Coordinates of C-alpha atoms in Angstrom, one line a residue:
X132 CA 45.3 120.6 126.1
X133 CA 47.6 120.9 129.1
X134 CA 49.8 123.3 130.0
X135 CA 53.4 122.6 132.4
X136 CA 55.3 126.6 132.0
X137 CA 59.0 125.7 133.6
X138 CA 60.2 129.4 134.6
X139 CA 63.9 129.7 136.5
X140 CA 65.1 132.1 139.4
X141 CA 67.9 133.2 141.2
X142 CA 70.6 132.5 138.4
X143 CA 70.7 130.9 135.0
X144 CA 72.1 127.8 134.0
X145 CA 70.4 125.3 136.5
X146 CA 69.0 122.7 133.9
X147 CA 65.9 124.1 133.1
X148 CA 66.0 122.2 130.0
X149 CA 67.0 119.4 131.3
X150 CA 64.4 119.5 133.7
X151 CA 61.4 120.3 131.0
X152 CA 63.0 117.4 128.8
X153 CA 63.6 115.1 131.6
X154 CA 59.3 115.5 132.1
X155 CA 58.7 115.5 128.6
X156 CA 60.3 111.7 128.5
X157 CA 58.8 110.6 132.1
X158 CA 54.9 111.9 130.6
X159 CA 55.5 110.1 127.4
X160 CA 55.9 107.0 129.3
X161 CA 52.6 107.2 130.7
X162 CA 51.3 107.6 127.6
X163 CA 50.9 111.0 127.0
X164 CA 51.5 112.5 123.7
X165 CA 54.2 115.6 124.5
X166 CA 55.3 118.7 122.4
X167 CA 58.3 120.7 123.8
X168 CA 59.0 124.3 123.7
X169 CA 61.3 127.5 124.3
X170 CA 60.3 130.5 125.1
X171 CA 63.7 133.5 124.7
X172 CA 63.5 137.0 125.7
X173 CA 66.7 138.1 123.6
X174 CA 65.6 140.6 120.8
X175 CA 66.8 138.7 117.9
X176 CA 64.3 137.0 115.6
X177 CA 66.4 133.6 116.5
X178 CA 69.3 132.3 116.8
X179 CA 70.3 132.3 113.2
X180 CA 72.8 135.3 113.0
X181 CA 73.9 134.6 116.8
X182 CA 77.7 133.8 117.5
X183 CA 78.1 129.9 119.0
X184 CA 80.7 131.3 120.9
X185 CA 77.9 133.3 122.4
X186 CA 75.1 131.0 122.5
X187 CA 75.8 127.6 121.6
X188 CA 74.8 125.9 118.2
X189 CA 71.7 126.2 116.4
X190 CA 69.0 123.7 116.6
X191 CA 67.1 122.9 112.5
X192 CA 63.6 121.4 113.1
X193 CA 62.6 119.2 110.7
X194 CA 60.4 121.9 109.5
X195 CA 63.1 124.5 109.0
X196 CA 63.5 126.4 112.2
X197 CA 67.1 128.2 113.3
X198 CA 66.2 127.5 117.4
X199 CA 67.9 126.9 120.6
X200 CA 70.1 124.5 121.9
X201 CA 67.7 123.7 124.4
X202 CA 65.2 122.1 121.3
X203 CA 68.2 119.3 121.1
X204 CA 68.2 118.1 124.4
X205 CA 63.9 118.1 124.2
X206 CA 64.1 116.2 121.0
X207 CA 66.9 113.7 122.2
X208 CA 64.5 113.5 125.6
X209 CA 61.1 112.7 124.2
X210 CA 62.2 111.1 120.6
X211 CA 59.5 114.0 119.2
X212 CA 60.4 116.4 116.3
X213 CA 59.2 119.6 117.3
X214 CA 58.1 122.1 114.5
X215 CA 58.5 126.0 113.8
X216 CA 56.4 127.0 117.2
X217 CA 58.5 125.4 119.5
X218 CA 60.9 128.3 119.6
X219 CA 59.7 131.9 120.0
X220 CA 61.9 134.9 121.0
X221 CA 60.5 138.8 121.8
X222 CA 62.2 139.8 118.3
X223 CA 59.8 137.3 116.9
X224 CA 57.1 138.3 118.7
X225 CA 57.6 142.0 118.2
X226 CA 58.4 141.5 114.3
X227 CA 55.0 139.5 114.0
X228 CA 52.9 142.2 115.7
X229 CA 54.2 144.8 113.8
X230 CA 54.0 143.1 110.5
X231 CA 50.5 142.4 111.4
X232 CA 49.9 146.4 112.7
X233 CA 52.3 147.3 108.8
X234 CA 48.9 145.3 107.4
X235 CA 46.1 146.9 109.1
X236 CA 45.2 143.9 111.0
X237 CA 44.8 145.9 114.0
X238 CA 42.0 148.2 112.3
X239 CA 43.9 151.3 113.6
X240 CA 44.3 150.3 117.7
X241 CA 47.0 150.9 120.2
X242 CA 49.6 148.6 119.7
X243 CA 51.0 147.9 123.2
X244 CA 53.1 144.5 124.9
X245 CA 49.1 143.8 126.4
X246 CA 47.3 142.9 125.0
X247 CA 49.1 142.2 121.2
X248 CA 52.7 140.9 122.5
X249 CA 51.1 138.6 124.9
X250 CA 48.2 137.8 122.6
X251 CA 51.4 136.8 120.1
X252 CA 53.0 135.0 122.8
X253 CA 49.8 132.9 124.3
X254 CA 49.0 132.1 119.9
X255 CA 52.7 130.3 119.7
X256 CA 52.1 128.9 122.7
X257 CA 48.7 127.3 121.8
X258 CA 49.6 126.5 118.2
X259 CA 52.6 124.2 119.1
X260 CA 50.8 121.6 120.8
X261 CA 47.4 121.8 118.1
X262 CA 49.9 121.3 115.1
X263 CA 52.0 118.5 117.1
X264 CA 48.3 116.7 118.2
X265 CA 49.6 116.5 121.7
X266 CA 47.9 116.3 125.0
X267 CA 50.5 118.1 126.8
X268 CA 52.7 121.1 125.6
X269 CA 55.7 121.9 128.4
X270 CA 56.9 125.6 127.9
X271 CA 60.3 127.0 129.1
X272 CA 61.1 130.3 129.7
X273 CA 64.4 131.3 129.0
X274 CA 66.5 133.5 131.7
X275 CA 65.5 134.3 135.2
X276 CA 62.3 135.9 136.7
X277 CA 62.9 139.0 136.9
X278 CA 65.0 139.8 133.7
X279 CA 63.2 142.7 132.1
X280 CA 62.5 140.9 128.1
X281 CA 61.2 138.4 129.9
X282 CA 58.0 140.0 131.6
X283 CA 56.4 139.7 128.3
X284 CA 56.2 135.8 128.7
X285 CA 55.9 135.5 132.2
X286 CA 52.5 138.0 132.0
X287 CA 51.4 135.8 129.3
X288 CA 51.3 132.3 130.9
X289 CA 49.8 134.2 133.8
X290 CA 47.2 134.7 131.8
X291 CA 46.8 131.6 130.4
X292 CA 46.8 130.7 133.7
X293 CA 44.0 132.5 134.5
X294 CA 42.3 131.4 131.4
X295 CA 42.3 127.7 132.3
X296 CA 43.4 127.6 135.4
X297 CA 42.2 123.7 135.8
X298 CA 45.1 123.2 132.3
X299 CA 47.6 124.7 133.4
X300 CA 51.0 123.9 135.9
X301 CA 53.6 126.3 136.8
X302 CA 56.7 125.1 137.6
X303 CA 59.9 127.1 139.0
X304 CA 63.7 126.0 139.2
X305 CA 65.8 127.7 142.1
X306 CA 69.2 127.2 143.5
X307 CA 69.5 126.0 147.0
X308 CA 73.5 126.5 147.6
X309 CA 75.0 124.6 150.3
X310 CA 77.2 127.1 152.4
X311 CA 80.1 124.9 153.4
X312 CA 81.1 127.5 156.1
X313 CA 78.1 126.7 157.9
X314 CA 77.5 123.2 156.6
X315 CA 73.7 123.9 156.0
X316 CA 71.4 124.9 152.6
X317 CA 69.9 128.3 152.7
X318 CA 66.4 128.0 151.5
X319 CA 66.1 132.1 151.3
X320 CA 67.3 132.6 147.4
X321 CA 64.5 130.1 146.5
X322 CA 61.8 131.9 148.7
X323 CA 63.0 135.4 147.2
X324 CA 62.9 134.4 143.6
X325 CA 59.1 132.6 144.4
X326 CA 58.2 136.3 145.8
X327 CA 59.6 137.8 142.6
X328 CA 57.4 135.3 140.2
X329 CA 54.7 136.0 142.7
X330 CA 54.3 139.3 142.6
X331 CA 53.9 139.0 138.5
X332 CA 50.8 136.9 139.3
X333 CA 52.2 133.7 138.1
X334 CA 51.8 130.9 141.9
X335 CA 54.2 128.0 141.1
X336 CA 52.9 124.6 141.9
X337 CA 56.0 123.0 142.1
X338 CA 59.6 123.9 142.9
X339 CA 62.6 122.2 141.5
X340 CA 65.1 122.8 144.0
X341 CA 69.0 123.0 141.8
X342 CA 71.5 121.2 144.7
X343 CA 74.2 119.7 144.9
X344 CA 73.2 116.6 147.2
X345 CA 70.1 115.9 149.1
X346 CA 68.8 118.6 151.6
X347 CA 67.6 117.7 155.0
X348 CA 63.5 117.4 155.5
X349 CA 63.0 121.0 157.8
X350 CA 64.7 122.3 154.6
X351 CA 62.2 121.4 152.4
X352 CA 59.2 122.1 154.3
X353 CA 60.7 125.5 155.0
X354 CA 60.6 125.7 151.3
X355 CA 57.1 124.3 150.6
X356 CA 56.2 126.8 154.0
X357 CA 57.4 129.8 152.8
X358 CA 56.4 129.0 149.3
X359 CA 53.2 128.2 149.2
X360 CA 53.3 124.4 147.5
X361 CA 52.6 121.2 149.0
X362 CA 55.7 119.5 150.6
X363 CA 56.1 116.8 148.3
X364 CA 55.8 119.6 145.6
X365 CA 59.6 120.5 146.7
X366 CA 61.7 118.2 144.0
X367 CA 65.6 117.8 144.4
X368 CA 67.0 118.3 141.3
X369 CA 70.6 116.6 142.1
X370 CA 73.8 116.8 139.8
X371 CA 74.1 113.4 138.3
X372 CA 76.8 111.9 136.8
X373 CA 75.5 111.7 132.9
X374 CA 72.3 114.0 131.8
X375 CA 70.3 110.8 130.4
X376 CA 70.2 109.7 134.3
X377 CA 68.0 113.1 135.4
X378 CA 64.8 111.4 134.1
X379 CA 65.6 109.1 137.0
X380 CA 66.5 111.1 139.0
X381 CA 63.7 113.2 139.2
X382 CA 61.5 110.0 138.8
X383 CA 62.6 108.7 142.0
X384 CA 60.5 111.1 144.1
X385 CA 57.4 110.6 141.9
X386 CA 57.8 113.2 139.7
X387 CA 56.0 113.1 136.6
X388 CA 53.1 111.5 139.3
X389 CA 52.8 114.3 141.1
X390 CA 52.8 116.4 137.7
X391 CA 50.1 114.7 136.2
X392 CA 47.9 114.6 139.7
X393 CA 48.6 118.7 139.8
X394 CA 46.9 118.8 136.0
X395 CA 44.0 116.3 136.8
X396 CA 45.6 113.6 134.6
X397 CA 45.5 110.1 135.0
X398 CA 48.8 108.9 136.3
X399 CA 49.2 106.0 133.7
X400 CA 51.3 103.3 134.5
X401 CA 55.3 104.4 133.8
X402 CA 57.7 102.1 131.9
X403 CA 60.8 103.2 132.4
X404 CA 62.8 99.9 131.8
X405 CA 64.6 100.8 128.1
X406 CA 65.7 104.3 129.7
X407 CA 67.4 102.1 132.6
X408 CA 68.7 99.8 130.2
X409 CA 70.1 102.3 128.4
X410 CA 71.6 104.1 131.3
X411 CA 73.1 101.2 132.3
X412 CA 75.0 100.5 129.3
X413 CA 76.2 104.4 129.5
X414 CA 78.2 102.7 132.4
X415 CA 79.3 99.6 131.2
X416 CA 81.7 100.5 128.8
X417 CA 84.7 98.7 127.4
X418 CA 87.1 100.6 126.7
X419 CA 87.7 104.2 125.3
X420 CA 87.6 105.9 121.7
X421 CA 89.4 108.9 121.0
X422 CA 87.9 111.4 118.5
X423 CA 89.0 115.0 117.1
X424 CA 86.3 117.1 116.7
X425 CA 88.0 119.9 114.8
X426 CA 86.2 123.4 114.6
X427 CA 86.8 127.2 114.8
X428 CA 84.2 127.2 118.1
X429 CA 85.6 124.8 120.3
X430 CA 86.1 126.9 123.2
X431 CA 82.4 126.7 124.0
X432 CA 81.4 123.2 123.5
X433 CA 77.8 123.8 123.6
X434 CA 78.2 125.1 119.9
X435 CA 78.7 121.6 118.5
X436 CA 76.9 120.5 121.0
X437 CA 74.4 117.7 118.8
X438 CA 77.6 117.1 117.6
X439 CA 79.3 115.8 120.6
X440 CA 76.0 114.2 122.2
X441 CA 75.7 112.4 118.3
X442 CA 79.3 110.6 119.1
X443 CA 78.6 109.8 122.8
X444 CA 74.8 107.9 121.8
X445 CA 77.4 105.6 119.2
X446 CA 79.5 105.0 122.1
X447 CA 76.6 103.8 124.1
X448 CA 75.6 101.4 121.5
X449 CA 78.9 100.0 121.4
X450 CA 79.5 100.2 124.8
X451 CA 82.4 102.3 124.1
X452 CA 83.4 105.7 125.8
X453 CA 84.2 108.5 123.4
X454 CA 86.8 110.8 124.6
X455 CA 86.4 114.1 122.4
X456 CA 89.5 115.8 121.7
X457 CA 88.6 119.7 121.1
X458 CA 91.0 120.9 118.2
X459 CA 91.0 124.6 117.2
X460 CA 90.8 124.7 113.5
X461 CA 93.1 127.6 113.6
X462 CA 95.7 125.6 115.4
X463 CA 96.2 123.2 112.4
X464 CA 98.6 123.2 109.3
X465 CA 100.7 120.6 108.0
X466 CA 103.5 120.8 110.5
X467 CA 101.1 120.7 113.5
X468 CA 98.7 117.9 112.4
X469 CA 101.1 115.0 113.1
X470 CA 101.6 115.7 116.6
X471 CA 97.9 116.9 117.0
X472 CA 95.9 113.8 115.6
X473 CA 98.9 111.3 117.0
X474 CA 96.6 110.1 119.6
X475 CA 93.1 110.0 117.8
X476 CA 91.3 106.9 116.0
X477 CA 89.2 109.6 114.0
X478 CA 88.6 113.2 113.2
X479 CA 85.2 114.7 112.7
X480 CA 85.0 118.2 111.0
X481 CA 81.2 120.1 111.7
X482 CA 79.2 122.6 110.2
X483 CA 80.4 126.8 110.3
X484 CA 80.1 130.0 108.7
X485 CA 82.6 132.5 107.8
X486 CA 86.6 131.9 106.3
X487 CA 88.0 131.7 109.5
X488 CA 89.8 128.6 110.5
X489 CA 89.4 127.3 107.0
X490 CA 92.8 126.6 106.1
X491 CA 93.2 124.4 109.0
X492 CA 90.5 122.4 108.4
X493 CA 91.4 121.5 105.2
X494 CA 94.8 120.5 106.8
X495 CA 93.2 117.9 109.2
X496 CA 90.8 116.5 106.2
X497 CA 94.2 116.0 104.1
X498 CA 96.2 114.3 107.1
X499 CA 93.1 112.3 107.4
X500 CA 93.1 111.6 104.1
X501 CA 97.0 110.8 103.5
X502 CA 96.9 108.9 107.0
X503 CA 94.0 106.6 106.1
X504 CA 92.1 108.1 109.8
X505 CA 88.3 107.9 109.7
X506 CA 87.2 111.0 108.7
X507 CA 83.0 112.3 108.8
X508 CA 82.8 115.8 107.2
X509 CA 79.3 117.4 108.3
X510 CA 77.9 120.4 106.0
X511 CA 81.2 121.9 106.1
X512 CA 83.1 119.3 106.6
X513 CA 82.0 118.0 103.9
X514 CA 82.9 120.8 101.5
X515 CA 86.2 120.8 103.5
X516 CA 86.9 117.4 102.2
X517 CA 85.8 118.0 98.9
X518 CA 88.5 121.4 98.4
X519 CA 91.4 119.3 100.0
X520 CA 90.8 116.5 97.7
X521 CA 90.6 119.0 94.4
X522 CA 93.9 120.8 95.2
X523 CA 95.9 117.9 96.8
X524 CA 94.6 114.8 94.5
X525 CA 93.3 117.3 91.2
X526 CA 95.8 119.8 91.6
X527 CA 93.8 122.7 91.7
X528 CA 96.0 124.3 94.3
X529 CA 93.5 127.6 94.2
X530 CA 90.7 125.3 94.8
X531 CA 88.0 126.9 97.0
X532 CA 84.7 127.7 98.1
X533 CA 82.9 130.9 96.2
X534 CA 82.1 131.7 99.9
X535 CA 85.5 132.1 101.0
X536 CA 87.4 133.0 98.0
X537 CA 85.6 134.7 94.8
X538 CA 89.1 135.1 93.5
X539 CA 89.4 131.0 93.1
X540 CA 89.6 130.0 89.4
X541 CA 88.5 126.3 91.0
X542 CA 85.0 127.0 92.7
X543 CA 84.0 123.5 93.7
X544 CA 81.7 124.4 96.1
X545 CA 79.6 127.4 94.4
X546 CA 76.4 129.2 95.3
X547 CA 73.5 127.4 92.8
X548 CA 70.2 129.3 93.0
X549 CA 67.0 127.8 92.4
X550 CA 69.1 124.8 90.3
X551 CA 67.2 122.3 91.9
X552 CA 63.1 121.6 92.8
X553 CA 65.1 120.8 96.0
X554 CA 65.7 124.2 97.3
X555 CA 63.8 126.4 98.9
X556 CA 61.7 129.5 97.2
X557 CA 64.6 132.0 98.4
X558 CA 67.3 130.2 97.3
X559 CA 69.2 131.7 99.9
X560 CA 69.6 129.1 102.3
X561 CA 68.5 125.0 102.4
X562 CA 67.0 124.6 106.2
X563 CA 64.7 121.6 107.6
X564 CA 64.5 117.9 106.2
X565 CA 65.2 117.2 102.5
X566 CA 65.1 114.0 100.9
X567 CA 68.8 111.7 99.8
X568 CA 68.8 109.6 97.1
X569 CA 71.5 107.3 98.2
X570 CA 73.6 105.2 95.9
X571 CA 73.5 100.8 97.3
X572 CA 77.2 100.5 96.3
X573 CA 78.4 102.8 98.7
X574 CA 79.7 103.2 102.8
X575 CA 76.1 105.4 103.1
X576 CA 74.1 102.8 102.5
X577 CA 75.8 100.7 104.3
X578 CA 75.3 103.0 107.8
X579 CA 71.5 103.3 106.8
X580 CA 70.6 100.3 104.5
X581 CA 68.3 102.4 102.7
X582 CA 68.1 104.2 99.4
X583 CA 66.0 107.4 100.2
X584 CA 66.6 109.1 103.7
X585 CA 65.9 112.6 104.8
X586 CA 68.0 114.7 106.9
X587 CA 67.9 118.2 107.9
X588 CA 70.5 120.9 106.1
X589 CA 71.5 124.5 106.6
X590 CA 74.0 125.9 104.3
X591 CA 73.4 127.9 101.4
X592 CA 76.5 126.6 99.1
X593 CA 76.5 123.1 97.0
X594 CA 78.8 121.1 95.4
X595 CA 79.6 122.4 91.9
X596 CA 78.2 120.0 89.5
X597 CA 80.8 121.0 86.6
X598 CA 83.7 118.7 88.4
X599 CA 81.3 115.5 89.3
X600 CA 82.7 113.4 86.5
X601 CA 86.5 114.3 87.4
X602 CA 85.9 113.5 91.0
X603 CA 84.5 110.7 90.4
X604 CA 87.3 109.6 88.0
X605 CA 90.0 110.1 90.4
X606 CA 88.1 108.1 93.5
X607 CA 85.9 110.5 95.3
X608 CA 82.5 108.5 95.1
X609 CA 78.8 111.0 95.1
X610 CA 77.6 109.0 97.6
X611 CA 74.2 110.6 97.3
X612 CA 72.2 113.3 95.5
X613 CA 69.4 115.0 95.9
X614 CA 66.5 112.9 94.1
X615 CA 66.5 114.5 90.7
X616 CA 70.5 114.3 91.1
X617 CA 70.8 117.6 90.8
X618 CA 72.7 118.4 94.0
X619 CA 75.4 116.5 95.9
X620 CA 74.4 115.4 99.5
X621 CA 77.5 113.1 100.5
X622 CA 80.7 112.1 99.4
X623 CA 83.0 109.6 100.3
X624 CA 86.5 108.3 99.0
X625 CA 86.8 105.0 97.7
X626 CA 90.8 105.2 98.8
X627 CA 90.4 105.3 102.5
X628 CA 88.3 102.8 104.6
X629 CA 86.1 105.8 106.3
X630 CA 86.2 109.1 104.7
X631 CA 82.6 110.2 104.6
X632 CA 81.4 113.9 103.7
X633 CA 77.6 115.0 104.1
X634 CA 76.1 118.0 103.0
X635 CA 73.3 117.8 105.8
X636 CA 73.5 117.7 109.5
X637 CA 72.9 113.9 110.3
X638 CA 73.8 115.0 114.4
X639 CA 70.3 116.3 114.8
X640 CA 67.9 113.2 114.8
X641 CA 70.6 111.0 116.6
X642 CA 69.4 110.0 119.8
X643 CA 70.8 108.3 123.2
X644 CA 69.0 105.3 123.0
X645 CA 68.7 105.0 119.2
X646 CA 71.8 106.4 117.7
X647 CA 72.2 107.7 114.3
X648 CA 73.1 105.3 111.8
X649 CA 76.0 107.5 110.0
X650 CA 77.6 108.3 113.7
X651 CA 77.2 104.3 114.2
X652 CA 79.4 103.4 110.9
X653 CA 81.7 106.0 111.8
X654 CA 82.6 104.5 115.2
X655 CA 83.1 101.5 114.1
X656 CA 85.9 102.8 111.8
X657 CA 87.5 104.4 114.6
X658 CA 87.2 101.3 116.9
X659 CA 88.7 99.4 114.1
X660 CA 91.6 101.7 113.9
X661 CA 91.8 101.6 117.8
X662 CA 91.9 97.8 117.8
X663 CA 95.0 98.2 114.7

């Protein structure tokens, strides 16, 4: 097994994940089989209970994870799933070693961050590239060197460093601001944040240099100087235009080649010819699509982030540019939505928690509805769709979900516990990929063209069985079910020409050069409303 470790210095936010992905996609085209990975210092156990105003959305693995963003853009990269050890935090860590210490495993030690934190650390570490079969694991480290929660990780890929030192690469992303003042860029922020990393005992191989354009040659080899690398160990990591072109990019100065020769691999012929064809057609669009994505967390976009990048890869396909209209679910009634939605050709309602913003959601799925505007319901949305239709079409004005409202005589969507062979042991929550039974004379099987699909889910409330019959009665097709047909999975109405609702999160195997098949269908709608 090989070893790349991607640390990051001076400030946060530079595209260390980009970067790691952006490798992960170059390696796999030289036939290397690559597992991803993200390493957080935060305290929590992961990113479950975390605010997406705060950190963005949560990632689901196929295999049930809550992780970090960053786990999207390294699936999306390398077209991999990644599994349950391809996101570790220091609250993880710490909770395993003392569960393990609460057990006795420790026969009575010292438990101290070295050697049982790191020892934790350097087992996730290890164990996500042996359960993915991979020949090359890339780590990231989350934050900056220097942050205290992250010495932890930094001392443990040092020793892993020392442990196979002929395995591993270190890798280290700095900011090289261009002073305009001046007109020059300062190499001394990178050389300070190498010393830092240094001085822990971790000696980066290569730095990725964060600027803005291309820095002179005495720049560089100031930086390979004063850092200790080779010269043409310095790589430019450039702003481009869309993400997808960074794999590029980077490529351009023989990136992943100089990567492989750092690790003793063979540097396998690259094929990088789909990822340029697909780049290109990012480009070469015709024309512009204008979608609502209505949620309570739209002032950070990085919380419906899969979301958004889901939309975009169906553009690409249809060489179509999707213009994202954010829409604050609070901002929404029945007075508001005409002028609001006047200028979309679809509305898309994602996944949440909590009552907040609900009633405005539900105003957007019933203008939808009434308008006859391509509407895709995700998780939420799709139990958003499913309470506008019982009070507005069934007349269950009280109709509601037994999360928001346990007053509601009309619980359509209701908590069912251990109902179903599909749900997990707990019966708390549904997480990871679960299997759809989906009906042939429906919309859904029309996107996929298949009868049994599995997608990835995290919610904890269904769709209450006791009003399938009345649903259906009055129009609003199950779509799918869970095989034993014990719990709803989508919904659609047979009265509108795109009004889809899914109880999973179809926005997390999309990808930009294969989009997802449900995103696909529900373009075309809205190009077929933008062509009317």
């Amino acid at each position: 097994m090989k070893y790349i470790f991607v640390t990051g210095g001076v400030v946060s936010g530079l595209g260390k994940g980009i970067t790691a992905a952006s490798l992960g996609r170059l390696l796999k085209q030289r036939g290397y089989r690559i597992i991803s990975q993200k390493l957080d210092p935060y305290i929590n156990i992961d990113p479950g209970t975390m605010s997406p105003h705060q950190h963005g959305e949560v990632f689901v693995t196929k295999d049930g994870a809550e992780t970090d963003l960053d786990l999207g853009h390294y699936e999306r990269f390398i077209d991999e799933d990644l599994n349950r050890y391809s996101n570790l935090t220091s609250g993880r860590a710490y909770w395993n070693v003392l569960q393990k210490e609460r057990k006795g495993e420790y026969l009575g030690e010292t438990v101290q961050i070295i050697p049982h934190i790191t020892d934790e650390i350097k087992r996730f570490i290890r164990n996500v590239g042996e359960r993915a079969n991979a020949d090359i694991t890339i780590t990231e480290i989350g934050g900056t060197v220097g942050d205290i929660e992250s010495q932890p990780f930094i001392e443990a890929i040092r020793q892993i460093g020392l442990e196979q030192p002929e395995d591993v690469c270190f890798m280290h992303v700095t900011l090289v601001p261009f002073i305009p003042g001046s007109e020059e860029y300062k190499s001394k922020p990178t050389q300070h944040s190498v010393r830092q990393l240094q001085n822990l005992g971790v000696m980066p191989d290569l730095i990725i240099a964060r600027c803005d354009g291309h820095m002179p040659s005495d720049v560089r080899k100031k930086i390979a100087l004063f850092c200790n690398v080779k010269p043409d160990c310095v790589i430019e990591n450039t702003t481009v235009q869309d993400l997808y072109e960074a794999p590029l990019m980077l490529e351009e100065q023989n990136f992943s080649a100089i990567v492989c020769r750092e690790l003793g691999l063979q540097p396998n012929e690259i094929d990088l010819t789909d990822w340029k064809e697909m780049v290109d057609r990012i480009h070469q669009t015709d024309g512009e699509v204008k979608i609502a994505l209505v949620g309570k967390y739209v002032r950070l976009h990085d919380a419906y982030l899969s979301v958004a990048e889901s939309l975009k890869h169906a553009g690409y396909a249809a060489h179509k540019h999707v213009r994202i209209k954010w829409v604050e679910s609070e901002d929404v009634n029945a007075e508001t939505a005409p002028e609001i939605f006047n200028d979309v050709s679809g509305i898309c309602v994602p996944g949440g928690f909590g009552s907040r913003g609900i009633e405005g959601m539900i105003a957007s799925a019933a203008y939808a509805r009434e308008n006859n505007i391509p509407y895709l319901g995700l998780c939420l949305g799709m139990q958003i769709g499913v309470i506008e239709f019982a009070r507005h079409v069934l007349g269950y004005s009280d109709a509601h979900s037994n999360e928001f409202d346990e007053s509601s005589t009309h619980k359509v969507i209701d908590f069912m516990e251990n109902q179903s062979d599909e749900i997990d042991k707990g019966g708390t929550m549904r997480l990871g990929a679960y299997p759809c039974a989906v009906r042939k004379d429906t919309l859904l099987y029309q996107c996929y063209q298949q009868d049994l699909i599995h997608e990835r889910h995290r919610h904890r409330y269904e769709f209450n069985n006791e009003y399938r019959n009345e649903f259906e009665e009055h129009g609003m097709k199950i779509a799918g079910t869970s095989p034993d047909r014990l719990l709803v999975e989508a919904v659609e109405n047979e009265n509108c020409d795109f009004f889809v609702g899914v109880q999973y999160h179809p926005e997390f195997q999309s990808r930009p050069d294969r989009p997802h098949p449900l995103f696909t269908g529900f373009l075309c709608a809205c190009m077929k409303k933008t062509d009317a």
